[in-house]
PDB file of C-alpha atoms in Angstrom:
ATOM      1  CA  MET A 226       0.225  -0.144  -0.113  1.00 54.00           C
ATOM      2  CA  LEU A 227       2.341   2.629   1.249  1.00 54.00           C
ATOM      3  CA  THR A 228       5.036   1.659  -0.514  1.00 50.00           C
ATOM      4  CA  GLU A 229       8.014   3.251   2.431  1.00 51.00           C
ATOM      5  CA  VAL A 230       7.093   3.089   5.527  1.00 52.00           C
ATOM      6  CA  THR A 231       9.149   4.620   8.411  1.00 47.00           C
ATOM      7  CA  VAL A 232       8.395   4.939  12.231  1.00 44.00           C
ATOM      8  CA  PHE A 233       9.895   7.875  13.926  1.00 39.00           C
ATOM      9  CA  TRP A 234      11.301   7.587  17.360  1.00 36.00           C
ATOM     10  CA  ILE A 235      12.977  10.253  18.594  1.00 33.00           C
ATOM     11  CA  PHE A 236      16.269  10.358  16.329  1.00 34.00           C
ATOM     12  CA  CYS A 237      15.927   6.437  14.882  1.00 33.00           C
ATOM     13  CA  PHE A 238      14.322   5.358  11.801  1.00 31.00           C
ATOM     14  CA  SER A 239      13.230   1.968  11.160  1.00 30.00           C
ATOM     15  CA  ARG A 240      11.139  -0.021   8.386  1.00 30.00           C
ATOM     16  CA  VAL A 241       8.349  -1.388   9.780  1.00 32.00           C
ATOM     17  CA  ASN A 242       5.316  -3.501   7.556  1.00 34.00           C
ATOM     18  CA  SER A 243       2.061  -2.638   9.380  1.00 37.00           C
ATOM     19  CA  LEU A 244       0.384   0.847   9.921  1.00 37.00           C
ATOM     20  CA  PRO A 245      -2.448   1.729  12.272  1.00 40.00           C
ATOM     21  CA  GLY A 246      -4.592   2.464   9.471  1.00 36.00           C
ATOM     22  CA  PHE A 247      -3.560  -0.578   8.126  1.00 34.00           C
ATOM     23  CA  THR A 248      -4.868  -2.689  11.503  1.00 35.00           C
ATOM     24  CA  THR A 249      -7.229  -4.732  11.894  1.00 39.00           C
ATOM     25  CA  GLN A 250     -10.620  -5.543  13.456  1.00 40.00           C
ATOM     26  CA  ASN A 251     -10.229  -7.061  17.403  1.00 43.00           C
ATOM     27  CA  TYR A 252     -11.425 -10.883  16.952  1.00 44.00           C
ATOM     28  CA  ASN A 253      -8.698 -12.488  18.763  1.00 46.00           C
ATOM     29  CA  THR A 254      -6.663  -9.970  20.874  1.00 52.00           C
ATOM     30  CA  ASP A 255      -3.000 -12.255  20.856  1.00 66.00           C
ATOM     31  CA  LEU A 256      -1.783 -10.933  17.930  1.00 67.00           C
ATOM     32  CA  ASP A 257       1.119 -13.345  18.228  1.00 78.00           C
ATOM     33  CA  LYS A 258      -1.421 -16.568  19.000  1.00 89.00           C
ATOM     34  CA  CYS A 259      -1.749 -19.333  16.708  1.00 93.00           C
ATOM     35  CA  GLY A 260      -4.453 -18.335  13.591  1.00 93.00           C
ATOM     36  CA  LYS A 261      -4.095 -14.991  13.681  1.00 96.00           C
ATOM     37  CA  VAL A 262      -4.289 -13.257  11.166  1.00 97.00           C
ATOM     38  CA  HIS A 263      -4.341  -9.340   8.906  1.00 96.00           C
ATOM     39  CA  LEU A 264      -4.067  -8.102   5.587  1.00 97.00           C
ATOM     40  CA  THR A 265      -1.719  -5.968   3.871  1.00 95.00           C
ATOM     41  CA  VAL A 266      -1.509  -4.402   0.146  1.00 93.00           C
ATOM     42  CA  SER A 267       0.875  -5.111  -2.356  1.00 89.00           C
ATOM     43  CA  SER A 268       2.941  -1.432  -3.418  1.00 77.00           C
ATOM     44  CA  LEU A 269       2.606   0.297  -5.930  1.00 63.00           C
ATOM     45  CA  GLU A 270       0.899  -0.269  -9.092  1.00 69.00           C
ATOM     46  CA  GLU A 271      -0.225  -4.071  -8.045  1.00 79.00           C
ATOM     47  CA  THR A 272      -2.009  -3.399  -5.213  1.00 90.00           C
ATOM     48  CA  TYR A 273      -3.068  -7.189  -4.738  1.00 95.00           C
ATOM     49  CA  LEU A 274      -4.551  -7.938  -1.313  1.00 97.00           C
ATOM     50  CA  GLU A 275      -2.278  -9.946   0.950  1.00 97.00           C
ATOM     51  CA  LEU A 276      -3.504 -13.189   3.662  1.00 98.00           C
ATOM     52  CA  ASN A 277      -0.885 -12.976   6.470  1.00 97.00           C
ATOM     53  CA  TRP A 278      -1.203 -15.023   9.081  1.00 97.00           C
ATOM     54  CA  VAL A 279       0.437 -16.882  12.749  1.00 96.00           C
ATOM     55  CA  THR A 280       2.403 -20.489  12.066  1.00 94.00           C
ATOM     56  CA  LYS A 281       3.649 -20.480  15.038  1.00 92.00           C
ATOM     57  CA  CYS A 282       1.143 -22.699  16.427  1.00 91.00           C
ATOM     58  CA  ASP A 283       1.446 -26.147  18.728  1.00 88.00           C
ATOM     59  CA  SER A 284      -1.077 -28.879  17.592  1.00 82.00           C
ATOM     60  CA  MET A 285      -1.090 -29.904  21.484  1.00 85.00           C
ATOM     61  CA  TYR A 286      -3.114 -27.174  22.663  1.00 87.00           C
ATOM     62  CA  ASP A 287      -3.191 -24.388  19.817  1.00 90.00           C
ATOM     63  CA  MET A 288      -6.733 -24.739  17.568  1.00 91.00           C
ATOM     64  CA  VAL A 289      -4.225 -24.823  14.227  1.00 94.00           C
ATOM     65  CA  PRO A 290      -6.360 -23.294  10.615  1.00 96.00           C
ATOM     66  CA  ASP A 291      -5.947 -25.952   7.927  1.00 95.00           C
ATOM     67  CA  GLU A 292      -8.050 -22.336   5.933  1.00 97.00           C
ATOM     68  CA  ILE A 293      -7.070 -19.129   5.400  1.00 98.00           C
ATOM     69  CA  ALA A 294      -9.708 -17.146   3.514  1.00 97.00           C
ATOM     70  CA  LEU A 295     -10.652 -13.543   2.138  1.00 98.00           C
ATOM     71  CA  TYR A 296     -14.388 -12.480   1.648  1.00 96.00           C
ATOM     72  CA  ASP A 297     -15.811  -9.255   0.747  1.00 94.00           C
ATOM     73  CA  LYS A 298     -18.544  -9.364   4.343  1.00 93.00           C
ATOM     74  CA  ASN A 299     -18.108 -10.552   7.581  1.00 94.00           C
ATOM     75  CA  PRO A 300     -18.198 -13.327   7.622  1.00 92.00           C
ATOM     76  CA  LEU A 301     -19.202 -13.612  11.858  1.00 89.00           C
ATOM     77  CA  ASP A 302     -22.644 -12.161  10.363  1.00 84.00           C
ATOM     78  CA  ARG A 303     -24.239 -15.691   9.738  1.00 68.00           C
ATOM     79  CA  ASN A 304     -27.670 -14.355   8.731  1.00 68.00           C
ATOM     80  CA  GLU A 305     -26.954 -15.379   4.753  1.00 68.00           C
ATOM     81  CA  GLU A 306     -24.428 -18.337   2.964  1.00 76.00           C
ATOM     82  CA  MET A 307     -21.196 -16.884   2.269  1.00 82.00           C
ATOM     83  CA  PRO A 308     -18.538 -18.374  -0.320  1.00 91.00           C
ATOM     84  CA  PRO A 309     -15.384 -16.538   0.571  1.00 94.00           C
ATOM     85  CA  ARG A 310     -13.373 -15.257  -2.824  1.00 96.00           C
ATOM     86  CA  VAL A 311     -10.205 -16.875  -2.394  1.00 97.00           C
ATOM     87  CA  SER A 312      -9.224 -19.287   0.174  1.00 97.00           C
ATOM     88  CA  VAL A 313      -6.200 -21.337   0.416  1.00 98.00           C
ATOM     89  CA  LEU A 314      -4.994 -24.840   2.804  1.00 97.00           C
ATOM     90  CA  ALA A 315      -2.802 -22.770   5.065  1.00 96.00           C
ATOM     91  CA  ARG A 316      -0.419 -26.349   5.321  1.00 95.00           C
ATOM     92  CA  ARG A 317       0.153 -25.227   1.481  1.00 97.00           C
ATOM     93  CA  TYR A 318       2.281 -22.178   2.807  1.00 97.00           C
ATOM     94  CA  PRO A 319       4.090 -22.491   5.578  1.00 95.00           C
ATOM     95  CA  GLU A 320       5.163 -19.009   5.331  1.00 96.00           C
ATOM     96  CA  GLY A 321       1.709 -18.303   6.198  1.00 97.00           C
ATOM     97  CA  TYR A 322       1.895 -15.534   3.053  1.00 97.00           C
ATOM     98  CA  TYR A 323      -0.742 -15.136   0.645  1.00 98.00           C
ATOM     99  CA  LYS A 324      -0.308 -13.101  -2.366  1.00 96.00           C
ATOM    100  CA  THR A 325      -3.982 -12.773  -4.425  1.00 97.00           C
ATOM    101  CA  LYS A 326      -5.045 -11.497  -7.144  1.00 95.00           C
ATOM    102  CA  VAL A 327      -7.356  -9.479  -6.109  1.00 96.00           C
ATOM    103  CA  LYS A 328      -7.214  -5.730  -6.320  1.00 95.00           C
ATOM    104  CA  PHE A 329      -7.311  -3.205  -3.559  1.00 94.00           C
ATOM    105  CA  GLY A 330      -6.887  -0.454  -6.135  1.00 89.00           C
ATOM    106  CA  SER A 331      -8.285   3.154  -5.094  1.00 88.00           C
ATOM    107  CA  PRO A 332     -11.427   2.512  -3.293  1.00 91.00           C
ATOM    108  CA  TRP A 333     -13.839   4.919  -1.850  1.00 92.00           C
ATOM    109  CA  LEU A 334     -12.167   5.422   1.869  1.00 94.00           C
ATOM    110  CA  PRO A 335     -15.093   4.260   4.568  1.00 94.00           C
ATOM    111  CA  GLY A 336     -16.347   6.557   6.618  1.00 93.00           C
ATOM    112  CA  ASN A 337     -16.864   9.364   4.620  1.00 91.00           C
ATOM    113  CA  TRP A 338     -13.176  10.550   4.805  1.00 94.00           C
ATOM    114  CA  GLU A 339     -13.219  10.858   1.566  1.00 90.00           C
ATOM    115  CA  TYR A 340     -11.246  14.484   0.782  1.00 86.00           C
ATOM    116  CA  GLN A 341     -13.595  16.988   0.715  1.00 81.00           C
ATOM    117  CA  GLU A 342     -13.408  20.821   1.949  1.00 75.00           C
ATOM    118  CA  ASN A 343     -16.315  20.384   4.126  1.00 68.00           C
ATOM    119  CA  MET A 344     -15.334  17.420   6.574  1.00 68.00           C
ATOM    120  CA  ILE A 345     -18.190  17.669   8.715  1.00 72.00           C
ATOM    121  CA  GLN A 346     -19.338  14.310   8.292  1.00 81.00           C
ATOM    122  CA  ALA A 347     -16.207  12.571   8.701  1.00 88.00           C
ATOM    123  CA  GLU A 348     -17.032   9.602  11.302  1.00 91.00           C
ATOM    124  CA  HIS A 349     -14.275   9.115  14.075  1.00 92.00           C
ATOM    125  CA  GLY A 350     -12.714   6.100  15.175  1.00 94.00           C
ATOM    126  CA  GLN A 351     -12.288   3.393  12.254  1.00 94.00           C
ATOM    127  CA  HIS A 352     -13.849   1.834   9.240  1.00 96.00           C
ATOM    128  CA  CYS A 353     -13.592  -1.079   7.087  1.00 96.00           C
ATOM    129  CA  PHE A 354     -13.047  -1.446   3.425  1.00 96.00           C
ATOM    130  CA  PRO A 355     -15.467  -4.116   1.992  1.00 96.00           C
ATOM    131  CA  TYR A 356     -12.117  -7.169   3.112  1.00 97.00           C
ATOM    132  CA  TRP A 357     -12.130  -9.590   5.434  1.00 97.00           C
ATOM    133  CA  ILE A 358      -9.515 -12.278   6.423  1.00 98.00           C
ATOM    134  CA  ALA A 359     -10.644 -15.312   8.304  1.00 97.00           C
ATOM    135  CA  SER A 360      -8.892 -18.028  10.058  1.00 97.00           C
ATOM    136  CA  LEU A 361     -10.752 -21.445   9.912  1.00 95.00           C
ATOM    137  CA  LYS A 362     -10.674 -25.068  11.639  1.00 94.00           C
ATOM    138  CA  ARG A 363     -13.118 -27.748   9.994  1.00 90.00           C
ATOM    139  CA  ASP A 364     -15.296 -24.414   9.195  1.00 84.00           C
ATOM    140  CA  MET A 365     -15.167 -22.834  12.676  1.00 92.00           C
ATOM    141  CA  LEU A 366     -13.340 -19.287  13.010  1.00 93.00           C
ATOM    142  CA  ILE A 367     -10.634 -19.035  14.910  1.00 95.00           C
ATOM    143  CA  ASP A 368      -9.981 -15.228  13.691  1.00 95.00           C
ATOM    144  CA  VAL A 369     -11.412 -12.753  11.996  1.00 96.00           C
ATOM    145  CA  GLN A 370      -9.704  -9.072  10.386  1.00 96.00           C
ATOM    146  CA  CYS A 371     -11.234  -6.370   7.937  1.00 97.00           C
ATOM    147  CA  LEU A 372      -8.730  -3.988   6.288  1.00 96.00           C
ATOM    148  CA  ARG A 373      -9.294  -0.816   7.832  1.00 94.00           C
ATOM    149  CA  ILE A 374      -8.356   3.095   7.763  1.00 96.00           C
ATOM    150  CA  ASN A 375      -7.693   4.603  11.025  1.00 94.00           C
ATOM    151  CA  PRO A 376      -7.789   7.913  11.042  1.00 95.00           C
ATOM    152  CA  THR A 377      -8.528   9.821  14.594  1.00 95.00           C
ATOM    153  CA  TRP A 378      -6.021   7.128  16.110  1.00 94.00           C
ATOM    154  CA  MET A 379      -4.178   9.919  17.550  1.00 94.00           C
ATOM    155  CA  PHE A 380      -7.158  11.423  19.552  1.00 94.00           C
ATOM    156  CA  ASP A 381      -8.963   7.933  20.265  1.00 95.00           C
ATOM    157  CA  ASN A 382      -5.986   6.770  22.292  1.00 93.00           C
ATOM    158  CA  SER A 383      -5.436  10.538  23.343  1.00 94.00           C
ATOM    159  CA  HIS A 384      -6.120   9.269  27.210  1.00 94.00           C
ATOM    160  CA  ARG A 385      -2.709   6.776  26.406  1.00 92.00           C
ATOM    161  CA  ILE A 386      -0.887   8.921  24.815  1.00 93.00           C
ATOM    162  CA  GLY A 387      -1.715  12.423  25.356  1.00 92.00           C
ATOM    163  CA  LYS A 388       0.581  13.512  28.559  1.00 92.00           C
ATOM    164  CA  LYS A 389       3.305  11.333  26.938  1.00 93.00           C
ATOM    165  CA  ARG A 390       6.990  13.370  25.567  1.00 92.00           C
ATOM    166  CA  ILE A 391       7.325  12.836  22.072  1.00 87.00           C
ATOM    167  CA  GLY A 392      10.562  10.517  22.070  1.00 89.00           C
ATOM    168  CA  SER A 393       8.413   8.110  24.033  1.00 91.00           C
ATOM    169  CA  VAL A 394       5.685   7.446  21.205  1.00 89.00           C
ATOM    170  CA  ILE A 395       6.205   5.476  18.340  1.00 89.00           C
ATOM    171  CA  ILE A 396       4.912   7.259  15.247  1.00 91.00           C
ATOM    172  CA  PRO A 397       3.612   6.010  12.025  1.00 93.00           C
ATOM    173  CA  GLY A 398       5.552   7.747   8.469  1.00 93.00           C
ATOM    174  CA  THR A 399       6.660   7.517   5.600  1.00 90.00           C
ATOM    175  CA  HIS A 400       9.906   8.295   3.282  1.00 87.00           C
ATOM    176  CA  ASN A 401       9.239  10.919   0.718  1.00 84.00           C
ATOM    177  CA  SER A 402       5.771  11.742   1.825  1.00 86.00           C
ATOM    178  CA  GLY A 403       4.786  13.871  -1.615  1.00 81.00           C
ATOM    179  CA  SER A 404       6.308  10.939  -4.295  1.00 77.00           C
ATOM    180  CA  SER A 405       3.182   9.572  -5.728  1.00 69.00           C
ATOM    181  CA  LYS A 406       3.267  11.610  -8.405  1.00 63.00           C
ATOM    182  CA  THR A 407       6.134  11.399 -11.569  1.00 55.00           C
ATOM    183  CA  ALA A 408       5.999  10.756 -15.062  1.00 47.00           C
ATOM    184  CA  THR A 409       6.899   6.860 -15.434  1.00 49.00           C
ATOM    185  CA  PHE A 410       9.870   6.446 -17.174  1.00 46.00           C
ATOM    186  CA  LEU A 411      10.990   8.133 -14.081  1.00 52.00           C
ATOM    187  CA  GLN A 412       8.562   5.906 -11.168  1.00 52.00           C
ATOM    188  CA  SER A 413      11.180   3.281  -9.968  1.00 52.00           C
ATOM    189  CA  TYR A 414      13.549   5.725  -9.302  1.00 56.00           C
ATOM    190  CA  VAL A 415      11.210   8.373  -7.190  1.00 64.00           C
ATOM    191  CA  MET A 416       8.221   7.568  -6.863  1.00 69.00           C
ATOM    192  CA  ASN A 417       8.234   6.620  -2.889  1.00 78.00           C
ATOM    193  CA  GLN A 418       4.868   6.340  -2.722  1.00 82.00           C
ATOM    194  CA  ASP A 419       1.031   5.153  -4.087  1.00 81.00           C
ATOM    195  CA  ARG A 420      -1.916   7.226  -2.586  1.00 87.00           C
ATOM    196  CA  ASN A 421      -1.572  10.726  -2.223  1.00 87.00           C
ATOM    197  CA  VAL A 422      -0.882  12.716   1.591  1.00 90.00           C
ATOM    198  CA  TRP A 423      -4.620  13.096   2.561  1.00 92.00           C
ATOM    199  CA  THR A 424      -5.082   9.270   1.994  1.00 93.00           C
ATOM    200  CA  GLN A 425      -1.352   8.512   4.245  1.00 93.00           C
ATOM    201  CA  LEU A 426      -3.241  10.559   6.888  1.00 94.00           C
ATOM    202  CA  VAL A 427      -6.248   9.198   6.385  1.00 95.00           C
ATOM    203  CA  PHE A 428      -4.937   5.658   7.120  1.00 94.00           C
ATOM    204  CA  GLY A 429      -2.938   6.703   9.740  1.00 94.00           C
ATOM    205  CA  ILE A 430       0.182   8.122   9.038  1.00 94.00           C
ATOM    206  CA  ARG A 431       1.385  11.113  11.626  1.00 94.00           C
ATOM    207  CA  TYR A 432       4.881  11.463  10.352  1.00 92.00           C
ATOM    208  CA  LEU A 433       5.238  13.319   7.298  1.00 92.00           C
ATOM    209  CA  ASP A 434       9.033  13.503   5.080  1.00 90.00           C
ATOM    210  CA  LEU A 435       8.633  16.417   2.464  1.00 86.00           C
ATOM    211  CA  ARG A 436      10.864  17.612   0.291  1.00 84.00           C
ATOM    212  CA  VAL A 437      10.304  21.346  -0.966  1.00 83.00           C
ATOM    213  CA  GLY A 438      12.291  22.725  -4.210  1.00 80.00           C
ATOM    214  CA  TYR A 439      11.817  26.320  -5.819  1.00 81.00           C
ATOM    215  CA  TYR A 440      11.831  26.083  -9.482  1.00 77.00           C
ATOM    216  CA  GLY A 441      12.159  30.105 -10.438  1.00 81.00           C
ATOM    217  CA  ARG A 442       8.543  31.352 -12.120  1.00 83.00           C
ATOM    218  CA  GLU A 443       7.061  28.223 -11.605  1.00 80.00           C
ATOM    219  CA  GLY A 444       7.343  28.526  -7.660  1.00 83.00           C
ATOM    220  CA  PHE A 445       7.441  25.798  -4.466  1.00 82.00           C
ATOM    221  CA  TYR A 446       6.901  21.625  -5.798  1.00 78.00           C
ATOM    222  CA  ILE A 447       7.418  18.992  -4.144  1.00 78.00           C
ATOM    223  CA  ASN A 448      10.033  16.638  -5.102  1.00 73.00           C
ATOM    224  CA  HIS A 449      12.433  14.149  -5.014  1.00 71.00           C
ATOM    225  CA  ASP A 450      16.390  15.619  -4.447  1.00 65.00           C
ATOM    226  CA  VAL A 451      15.767  15.076  -8.263  1.00 59.00           C
ATOM    227  CA  ASN A 452      15.069  18.461 -10.276  1.00 53.00           C
ATOM    228  CA  SER A 453      12.207  17.479 -12.221  1.00 54.00           C
ATOM    229  CA  PRO A 454       8.799  19.128  -9.643  1.00 52.00           C
ATOM    230  CA  LEU A 455       6.438  16.061  -8.569  1.00 53.00           C
ATOM    231  CA  GLU A 456       3.385  18.196  -7.441  1.00 55.00           C
ATOM    232  CA  LYS A 457       3.325  21.876  -6.607  1.00 51.00           C
TER     233      LYS A 457
END
């Protein structure tokens, strides 16, 4: 999804694979528990949905999943029959990862978070895209998660982080945050993000790395430390 992600912690930078905006709805609260699942999205133009699950299991004590499935709706809703859009046998992928051919693309942001001048209608909290992942054992659900945005996570957790120093809070950020538009032949060299800054903020990003260049009569543009401006 976001091609390069950075966690800003005091003056240290490191790559991470997940974002607050990309965490999923809690069903099983132990993040490292056998069968725990989450969705990710491959970067840049592919934007394929990726199935991920915890494979560290004890066959004597854990409910080890035999199937990982992708749904268009919440499979916890048992009011209707819901065949999965994608289903794989977990034992065939011992690394706990499978890239589907289902494209995420650029869907409408849920919770009325599409950019507009009047954002009064935008809703607080987390909001799911219509993509759900589940781990199952003989048709019994072990864990269910959705791919979602988390635009107000700092406000929602203000009671936990409100009085903390900036150096004690891990803030998700993006490298070259404004490098989401460029000419095709330069894409592999200067394009670091496949979403604009607004969408990054809606996903949960709160640290932006913006490079600004002055181009004479053309004014100021966001750039990528190269001569060509990317976005005014």
